[in-house]
Structure formats: structure tokens, C-alpha cells
PDB file of C-alpha atoms in Angstrom:
ATOM      1  CA  GLU A   1      10.022  16.009  20.700  1.00 63.00           C
ATOM      2  CA  ALA A   2       9.217  12.574  22.467  1.00 82.00           C
ATOM      3  CA  GLY A   3      10.943   9.819  19.871  1.00 94.00           C
ATOM      4  CA  VAL A   4       8.959   6.809  18.610  1.00 97.00           C
ATOM      5  CA  THR A   5       8.222   4.132  22.103  1.00 97.00           C
ATOM      6  CA  GLN A   6       7.812   0.619  21.873  1.00 98.00           C
ATOM      7  CA  SER A   7       6.123  -1.526  24.340  1.00 97.00           C
ATOM      8  CA  PRO A   8       6.869  -4.161  26.073  1.00 98.00           C
ATOM      9  CA  THR A   9      10.947  -3.843  25.748  1.00 97.00           C
ATOM     10  CA  HIS A  10      11.478  -7.745  26.123  1.00 97.00           C
ATOM     11  CA  LEU A  11       8.650  -9.767  25.943  1.00 97.00           C
ATOM     12  CA  ILE A  12       8.285 -13.476  26.398  1.00 98.00           C
ATOM     13  CA  LYS A  13       6.531 -15.873  24.950  1.00 98.00           C
ATOM     14  CA  THR A  14       6.893 -19.993  24.643  1.00 97.00           C
ATOM     15  CA  ARG A  15       5.683 -21.745  20.749  1.00 97.00           C
ATOM     16  CA  GLY A  16       2.176 -21.367  19.671  1.00 97.00           C
ATOM     17  CA  GLN A  17       1.275 -18.086  21.291  1.00 98.00           C
ATOM     18  CA  GLN A  18       0.824 -15.239  20.109  1.00 98.00           C
ATOM     19  CA  ALA A  19       2.892 -12.230  20.918  1.00 98.00           C
ATOM     20  CA  THR A  20       1.086  -8.080  20.476  1.00 98.00           C
ATOM     21  CA  LEU A  21       4.090  -5.103  20.311  1.00 98.00           C
ATOM     22  CA  ARG A  22       3.047  -1.626  19.900  1.00 98.00           C
ATOM     23  CA  CYS A  23       4.862   1.607  18.483  1.00 98.00           C
ATOM     24  CA  SER A  24       3.636   5.234  18.677  1.00 98.00           C
ATOM     25  CA  PRO A  25       5.039   7.763  16.036  1.00 97.00           C
ATOM     26  CA  ILE A  26       6.914  10.998  16.742  1.00 96.00           C
ATOM     27  CA  SER A  27       3.990  13.805  16.535  1.00 94.00           C
ATOM     28  CA  GLY A  28       3.415  14.277  13.394  1.00 92.00           C
ATOM     29  CA  HIS A  29       4.453  11.156  11.618  1.00 93.00           C
ATOM     30  CA  THR A  30       1.834   9.251   9.715  1.00 92.00           C
ATOM     31  CA  SER A  31       4.229   6.203   8.388  1.00 92.00           C
ATOM     32  CA  VAL A  32       5.142   3.438  10.416  1.00 94.00           C
ATOM     33  CA  TYR A  33       7.328   0.890   9.989  1.00 94.00           C
ATOM     34  CA  TRP A  34       7.938  -2.290  11.514  1.00 96.00           C
ATOM     35  CA  TYR A  35      11.155  -4.369  10.892  1.00 95.00           C
ATOM     36  CA  GLN A  36      12.905  -8.423  12.486  1.00 96.00           C
ATOM     37  CA  GLN A  37      16.356  -8.306  13.578  1.00 94.00           C
ATOM     38  CA  ALA A  38      17.722 -10.989  14.965  1.00 90.00           C
ATOM     39  CA  LEU A  39      20.477 -11.668  16.274  1.00 81.00           C
ATOM     40  CA  GLY A  40      23.299  -9.895  14.853  1.00 73.00           C
ATOM     41  CA  LEU A  41      22.006 -10.138  11.645  1.00 77.00           C
ATOM     42  CA  GLY A  42      20.943  -6.792   9.517  1.00 83.00           C
ATOM     43  CA  LEU A  43      16.595  -5.676   8.897  1.00 90.00           C
ATOM     44  CA  GLN A  44      14.496  -7.082   7.331  1.00 91.00           C
ATOM     45  CA  PHE A  45      11.128  -5.542   6.740  1.00 90.00           C
ATOM     46  CA  LEU A  46       8.328  -6.317   7.765  1.00 94.00           C
ATOM     47  CA  LEU A  47       5.794  -3.533   7.117  1.00 94.00           C
ATOM     48  CA  TRP A  48       4.546  -0.457   5.770  1.00 92.00           C
ATOM     49  CA  TYR A  49       2.215   1.392   7.416  1.00 93.00           C
ATOM     50  CA  ASP A  50       0.999   5.119   6.263  1.00 90.00           C
ATOM     51  CA  GLU A  51      -2.549   7.175   6.747  1.00 90.00           C
ATOM     52  CA  GLY A  52      -4.457   3.909   8.913  1.00 91.00           C
ATOM     53  CA  GLU A  53      -3.977   1.288   5.691  1.00 92.00           C
ATOM     54  CA  GLU A  54      -1.230  -1.200   5.430  1.00 92.00           C
ATOM     55  CA  ARG A  55       1.013   0.244   2.051  1.00 89.00           C
ATOM     56  CA  ASN A  56       3.163  -2.796   2.185  1.00 88.00           C
ATOM     57  CA  ARG A  57       4.636  -5.933   3.548  1.00 89.00           C
ATOM     58  CA  GLY A  58       7.706  -8.182   3.469  1.00 89.00           C
ATOM     59  CA  ASN A  59       8.433 -12.118   2.614  1.00 89.00           C
ATOM     60  CA  PHE A  60       6.796 -13.107   6.275  1.00 94.00           C
ATOM     61  CA  PRO A  61       3.428 -15.593   6.163  1.00 96.00           C
ATOM     62  CA  PRO A  62       0.464 -14.035   7.056  1.00 96.00           C
ATOM     63  CA  ARG A  63       0.543 -14.655  10.714  1.00 97.00           C
ATOM     64  CA  PHE A  64       2.889 -11.343  11.160  1.00 97.00           C
ATOM     65  CA  SER A  65       0.096  -8.980  10.984  1.00 96.00           C
ATOM     66  CA  GLY A  66      -0.829  -5.661  11.973  1.00 96.00           C
ATOM     67  CA  ARG A  67      -2.418  -2.371  12.388  1.00 96.00           C
ATOM     68  CA  GLN A  68      -2.183   1.311  12.223  1.00 97.00           C
ATOM     69  CA  PHE A  69      -5.115   3.224  14.056  1.00 97.00           C
ATOM     70  CA  PRO A  70      -6.320   6.804  14.375  1.00 96.00           C
ATOM     71  CA  ASN A  71      -3.735   8.194  16.054  1.00 95.00           C
ATOM     72  CA  TYR A  72      -0.362   6.419  13.573  1.00 96.00           C
ATOM     73  CA  SER A  73       0.017   4.465  16.533  1.00 97.00           C
ATOM     74  CA  SER A  74       1.038   0.661  15.597  1.00 98.00           C
ATOM     75  CA  GLU A  75      -0.009  -2.368  16.613  1.00 98.00           C
ATOM     76  CA  LEU A  76       2.407  -5.929  15.347  1.00 98.00           C
ATOM     77  CA  ASN A  77       0.656  -9.436  15.724  1.00 98.00           C
ATOM     78  CA  VAL A  78       2.612 -12.226  15.396  1.00 98.00           C
ATOM     79  CA  ASN A  79       0.540 -15.723  15.733  1.00 97.00           C
ATOM     80  CA  ALA A  80       1.060 -19.203  16.463  1.00 97.00           C
ATOM     81  CA  LEU A  81       5.188 -17.758  17.636  1.00 98.00           C
ATOM     82  CA  GLU A  82       7.758 -20.194  16.647  1.00 97.00           C
ATOM     83  CA  LEU A  83      11.274 -20.290  17.296  1.00 97.00           C
ATOM     84  CA  GLU A  84      12.950 -18.718  15.309  1.00 95.00           C
ATOM     85  CA  ASP A  85      10.585 -15.232  15.392  1.00 97.00           C
ATOM     86  CA  SER A  86      12.696 -14.863  18.477  1.00 97.00           C
ATOM     87  CA  ALA A  87      14.756 -11.245  17.109  1.00 97.00           C
ATOM     88  CA  LEU A  88      14.458  -7.156  18.529  1.00 96.00           C
ATOM     89  CA  TYR A  89      11.512  -5.865  16.624  1.00 97.00           C
ATOM     90  CA  LEU A  90      12.030  -2.759  15.085  1.00 97.00           C
ATOM     91  CA  CYS A  91       9.967   0.399  14.587  1.00 97.00           C
ATOM     92  CA  ALA A  92      10.282   3.458  12.803  1.00 95.00           C
ATOM     93  CA  SER A  93       8.424   5.959  11.992  1.00 94.00           C
ATOM     94  CA  SER A  94       8.850   8.783   9.288  1.00 90.00           C
ATOM     95  CA  ARG A  95       6.289  12.020   7.592  1.00 86.00           C
ATOM     96  CA  SER A  96       4.300  10.907   5.198  1.00 75.00           C
ATOM     97  CA  GLY A  97       5.560   9.450   1.955  1.00 66.00           C
ATOM     98  CA  PHE A  98       8.136   6.163   1.718  1.00 62.00           C
ATOM     99  CA  TYR A  99      11.566   8.075   0.668  1.00 68.00           C
ATOM    100  CA  ASN A 100      11.143  10.398   4.018  1.00 77.00           C
ATOM    101  CA  GLU A 101      14.198   9.468   6.748  1.00 86.00           C
ATOM    102  CA  GLN A 102      12.984   6.582   9.020  1.00 90.00           C
ATOM    103  CA  PHE A 103      13.213   7.451  12.876  1.00 93.00           C
ATOM    104  CA  PHE A 104      13.566   4.604  15.134  1.00 95.00           C
ATOM    105  CA  GLY A 105      12.200   3.244  18.511  1.00 96.00           C
ATOM    106  CA  PRO A 106      13.905   1.327  21.004  1.00 95.00           C
ATOM    107  CA  GLY A 107      12.816  -1.974  19.757  1.00 96.00           C
ATOM    108  CA  THR A 108      11.325  -5.055  21.613  1.00 97.00           C
ATOM    109  CA  ARG A 109      12.850  -8.122  22.376  1.00 96.00           C
ATOM    110  CA  LEU A 110      10.793 -11.189  21.599  1.00 97.00           C
ATOM    111  CA  THR A 111      11.954 -14.434  23.132  1.00 97.00           C
ATOM    112  CA  VAL A 112      10.214 -17.290  22.220  1.00 97.00           C
ATOM    113  CA  LEU A 113      10.482 -20.054  24.240  1.00 96.00           C
TER     114      LEU A 113
ATOM    115  CA  GLY B   1      14.838 -10.588  -6.413  1.00 73.00           C
ATOM    116  CA  GLN B   2      16.695  -6.932  -5.496  1.00 75.00           C
ATOM    117  CA  GLN B   3      19.339  -7.381  -3.216  1.00 84.00           C
ATOM    118  CA  VAL B   4      21.803  -4.590  -1.292  1.00 90.00           C
ATOM    119  CA  MET B   5      25.422  -6.304  -0.650  1.00 92.00           C
ATOM    120  CA  GLN B   6      27.157  -4.510   2.091  1.00 95.00           C
ATOM    121  CA  ILE B   7      31.087  -5.219   2.592  1.00 95.00           C
ATOM    122  CA  PRO B   8      32.847  -5.706   4.924  1.00 96.00           C
ATOM    123  CA  GLN B   9      30.453  -7.947   6.644  1.00 94.00           C
ATOM    124  CA  TYR B  10      33.494  -6.690  10.291  1.00 95.00           C
ATOM    125  CA  GLN B  11      36.198  -4.281  10.108  1.00 97.00           C
ATOM    126  CA  HIS B  12      38.715  -4.460  13.174  1.00 97.00           C
ATOM    127  CA  VAL B  13      40.545  -0.313  13.423  1.00 97.00           C
ATOM    128  CA  GLN B  14      43.418   1.215  15.675  1.00 97.00           C
ATOM    129  CA  GLU B  15      42.020   3.994  16.324  1.00 97.00           C
ATOM    130  CA  GLY B  16      43.103   6.904  14.412  1.00 97.00           C
ATOM    131  CA  GLU B  17      42.739   4.581  11.009  1.00 98.00           C
ATOM    132  CA  ASP B  18      40.206   5.428   8.514  1.00 98.00           C
ATOM    133  CA  PHE B  19      37.264   3.267   7.320  1.00 97.00           C
ATOM    134  CA  THR B  20      35.586   2.465   4.684  1.00 98.00           C
ATOM    135  CA  THR B  21      32.033   0.267   4.173  1.00 98.00           C
ATOM    136  CA  TYR B  22      30.380   0.151   0.331  1.00 98.00           C
ATOM    137  CA  CYS B  23      27.228  -0.634  -0.461  1.00 97.00           C
ATOM    138  CA  ASN B  24      25.901  -2.258  -3.691  1.00 96.00           C
ATOM    139  CA  SER B  25      22.161  -2.611  -5.336  1.00 93.00           C
ATOM    140  CA  SER B  26      21.757  -5.212  -8.012  1.00 90.00           C
ATOM    141  CA  THR B  27      19.479  -2.613  -9.295  1.00 90.00           C
ATOM    142  CA  THR B  28      19.033   1.619  -9.475  1.00 91.00           C
ATOM    143  CA  LEU B  29      18.256   3.203  -6.963  1.00 90.00           C
ATOM    144  CA  SER B  30      16.683   5.900  -6.375  1.00 89.00           C
ATOM    145  CA  ASN B  31      17.945   7.339  -2.814  1.00 90.00           C
ATOM    146  CA  ILE B  32      19.720   5.819  -0.651  1.00 93.00           C
ATOM    147  CA  GLN B  33      19.929   6.450   3.046  1.00 93.00           C
ATOM    148  CA  TRP B  34      22.797   5.511   6.061  1.00 96.00           C
ATOM    149  CA  TYR B  35      21.733   4.425   9.713  1.00 96.00           C
ATOM    150  CA  LYS B  36      24.053   3.541  12.726  1.00 97.00           C
ATOM    151  CA  GLN B  37      22.601   1.528  15.208  1.00 95.00           C
ATOM    152  CA  ARG B  38      25.078   1.255  17.715  1.00 95.00           C
ATOM    153  CA  PRO B  39      25.396  -1.850  20.100  1.00 91.00           C
ATOM    154  CA  GLY B  40      22.293  -2.600  21.997  1.00 88.00           C
ATOM    155  CA  GLY B  41      20.974   0.007  20.699  1.00 91.00           C
ATOM    156  CA  HIS B  42      18.673   0.913  17.312  1.00 92.00           C
ATOM    157  CA  PRO B  43      19.329   1.958  14.448  1.00 94.00           C
ATOM    158  CA  VAL B  44      19.447   6.191  14.201  1.00 94.00           C
ATOM    159  CA  PHE B  45      19.484   7.809  10.292  1.00 93.00           C
ATOM    160  CA  LEU B  46      22.638   9.517   9.392  1.00 96.00           C
ATOM    161  CA  ILE B  47      22.306  10.737   5.126  1.00 95.00           C
ATOM    162  CA  GLN B  48      20.961  10.543   2.221  1.00 93.00           C
ATOM    163  CA  LEU B  49      21.639  10.756  -1.063  1.00 95.00           C
ATOM    164  CA  VAL B  50      19.620  10.827  -3.706  1.00 92.00           C
ATOM    165  CA  LYS B  51      21.695  13.116  -6.797  1.00 94.00           C
ATOM    166  CA  SER B  52      24.073  10.966  -8.876  1.00 96.00           C
ATOM    167  CA  GLY B  53      27.720  10.987  -8.043  1.00 96.00           C
ATOM    168  CA  GLU B  54      26.291  13.326  -5.046  1.00 96.00           C
ATOM    169  CA  VAL B  55      28.776  13.412  -2.587  1.00 97.00           C
ATOM    170  CA  LYS B  56      28.492  14.296   1.610  1.00 97.00           C
ATOM    171  CA  LYS B  57      30.478  15.282   4.736  1.00 97.00           C
ATOM    172  CA  GLN B  58      29.457  15.465   7.569  1.00 96.00           C
ATOM    173  CA  LYS B  59      32.179  16.099  10.289  1.00 96.00           C
ATOM    174  CA  ARG B  60      34.730  13.044   9.722  1.00 97.00           C
ATOM    175  CA  LEU B  61      32.197  11.750   7.876  1.00 98.00           C
ATOM    176  CA  THR B  62      31.903  11.380   4.096  1.00 98.00           C
ATOM    177  CA  PHE B  63      28.671   9.601   1.941  1.00 98.00           C
ATOM    178  CA  GLN B  64      29.079   8.978  -1.766  1.00 98.00           C
ATOM    179  CA  PHE B  65      26.871   7.798  -3.859  1.00 97.00           C
ATOM    180  CA  GLY B  66      27.615   6.354  -7.677  1.00 96.00           C
ATOM    181  CA  GLU B  67      27.665   7.942 -10.953  1.00 95.00           C
ATOM    182  CA  ALA B  68      25.013   4.589 -11.565  1.00 94.00           C
ATOM    183  CA  LYS B  69      22.825   5.233  -8.540  1.00 93.00           C
ATOM    184  CA  LYS B  70      24.389   1.438  -8.049  1.00 94.00           C
ATOM    185  CA  ASN B  71      26.231   2.256  -5.271  1.00 96.00           C
ATOM    186  CA  SER B  72      27.733   4.024  -2.446  1.00 98.00           C
ATOM    187  CA  SER B  73      30.181   4.064   0.512  1.00 98.00           C
ATOM    188  CA  LEU B  74      31.106   5.555   4.041  1.00 98.00           C
ATOM    189  CA  HIS B  75      34.341   7.057   4.457  1.00 98.00           C
ATOM    190  CA  ILE B  76      35.306   7.363   7.817  1.00 98.00           C
ATOM    191  CA  THR B  77      38.358   9.617   7.948  1.00 98.00           C
ATOM    192  CA  ALA B  78      40.735   8.875  11.500  1.00 98.00           C
ATOM    193  CA  THR B  79      37.945   7.025  13.825  1.00 98.00           C
ATOM    194  CA  GLN B  80      37.440   7.612  16.887  1.00 97.00           C
ATOM    195  CA  THR B  81      36.351   5.127  19.810  1.00 97.00           C
ATOM    196  CA  THR B  82      32.404   6.831  19.399  1.00 96.00           C
ATOM    197  CA  ASP B  83      32.328   5.095  16.000  1.00 97.00           C
ATOM    198  CA  VAL B  84      32.106   1.760  16.951  1.00 97.00           C
ATOM    199  CA  GLY B  85      28.930   0.142  15.492  1.00 96.00           C
ATOM    200  CA  THR B  86      27.126  -0.944  12.797  1.00 96.00           C
ATOM    201  CA  TYR B  87      26.904   0.569   9.524  1.00 97.00           C
ATOM    202  CA  PHE B  88      23.580   0.151   7.240  1.00 96.00           C
ATOM    203  CA  CYS B  89      23.157   1.545   3.873  1.00 95.00           C
ATOM    204  CA  ALA B  90      19.332   1.063   3.147  1.00 92.00           C
ATOM    205  CA  GLY B  91      17.734   1.933  -0.507  1.00 89.00           C
ATOM    206  CA  PRO B  92      13.732   1.966  -1.504  1.00 85.00           C
ATOM    207  CA  ASN B  93      13.064  -1.682  -4.093  1.00 76.00           C
ATOM    208  CA  THR B  94      12.208  -1.175  -7.554  1.00 72.00           C
ATOM    209  CA  GLY B  95       8.437  -0.147  -6.717  1.00 70.00           C
ATOM    210  CA  GLY B  96       7.448  -1.575  -4.752  1.00 53.00           C
ATOM    211  CA  PHE B  97       7.532   0.925  -1.573  1.00 69.00           C
ATOM    212  CA  LYS B  98      10.005  -1.572   0.549  1.00 75.00           C
ATOM    213  CA  THR B  99      13.618  -0.835   2.851  1.00 81.00           C
ATOM    214  CA  ILE B 100      16.275  -3.153   1.650  1.00 86.00           C
ATOM    215  CA  PHE B 101      19.143  -2.366   4.356  1.00 89.00           C
ATOM    216  CA  GLY B 102      22.560  -3.950   3.790  1.00 91.00           C
ATOM    217  CA  ALA B 103      23.582  -6.815   5.967  1.00 91.00           C
ATOM    218  CA  GLY B 104      24.850  -3.611   7.998  1.00 94.00           C
ATOM    219  CA  THR B 105      29.803  -3.329   8.709  1.00 96.00           C
ATOM    220  CA  ARG B 106      30.001  -4.328  11.997  1.00 95.00           C
ATOM    221  CA  LEU B 107      32.924  -1.360  12.844  1.00 97.00           C
ATOM    222  CA  PHE B 108      35.737  -1.900  15.721  1.00 97.00           C
ATOM    223  CA  VAL B 109      37.601   0.718  16.960  1.00 97.00           C
ATOM    224  CA  LYS B 110      40.734  -0.079  19.168  1.00 95.00           C
ATOM    225  CA  ALA B 111      41.933   2.471  21.456  1.00 93.00           C
TER     226      ALA B 111
END
């Protein structure tokens, strides 16, 4: 069974640009979560999608947005990039229902110059 | 707001020594999950505890959920170099359907 996949692996952008990160969940999983992990720090919850709808978002500005497609894959968009957005962005998926264990992808390392 | 605190932040042990990390929530948790992240890797689910006072074991790892469901611990017996990594606890926030992760405990094991 394939795990959670994310693309790209690395992304380098400059301040003010936009970044798009992609995630494909495990087959059969309908929930997708996005987290930000700054270097050496813990995971900060960004967004939760389930069945195509945004269920909740963390304490991040509106320039962090995303969507979930009918095939349950997901996109995270970050507009007007700032230097402090440099981090590892992790996507996780689970079966529908918030309390199920989450399976993480390898992450996208975003560097903002 | 609700917080999940983890201590210690770092722990250096000699191979064969025991290790414990503690997780404390400011509010009661409906469940708690533990994840391990190897250096350069991504978090991997270890276990979920749901019941008050629950204790679960996975080989050398013992997980406990406190009676009040506000704290939890992970104990590793006789650490090995393969145990190196950061251990995170995580729990849902109250009514918000958002996962709150502790800051993690980074374990270093010296052979």
C-alpha cells in the first residue's frame, strides 16, 4: 500500500512569491491535514480537510489556504511568502473522523529567500 | 489557549539506559497519540491511548495515560541507537477538532 506522497520535495521561492504544495493521501483516507514544522521545532497545525471541505484551520494568516479535490488529494497555497514561512510542510492523512491515527508524508521543504 | 507541554526538551542517554518523556495538557484530553520522528524523517504514529489510566506496551516502549486524562508518558527500557529521534505527544483540542502537538523530546543515544 502506497503511503502519503508530497510534492515537490524541495521548493525555493523569494519573498512575495506564491508557493503551491501538493499531497496525495493513502488510498481510502478522506481526511488530510497540513502542518508546519519550522527547523528544530514542533508541529503547528495548519489545516484539516475532510470529504472535500475545510473542517478547521490553525492560527495562521489567510495567505495560507488550500483545498481538497474530489479524489481527496490536497493543495496548500501560501501567498505573499515571507522569510519566516521557511519550514518543512507536512501532510498527513487518516480515515474519516478526526480521532484516527494520522499517517504523515515525507514533507516539502520550503525555503524563502 | 489549550497547551500541550512536553518535558524534557532533550535527553542524552548511554545505550542501555532507560528514557522517559512526559506530556501534560492544560485541559482534559479525549485521547492522546504518540509519534516518533527520526532525524531528517517525518512523524510516524506509535500509539493512541483513550481510556483513563490506560497502559500499553510495545516491546521496550511503555505508554501511560493519566487517570485525569491530562498527562501521559512514554518510557523506553534499555535504549538502543535505533531509538534516536524526537518523540511527540498529540491530542485534540477541546471542541475545536484540531490536533495540538507537544514540542517534542529529542532523544540522543550514545553507543
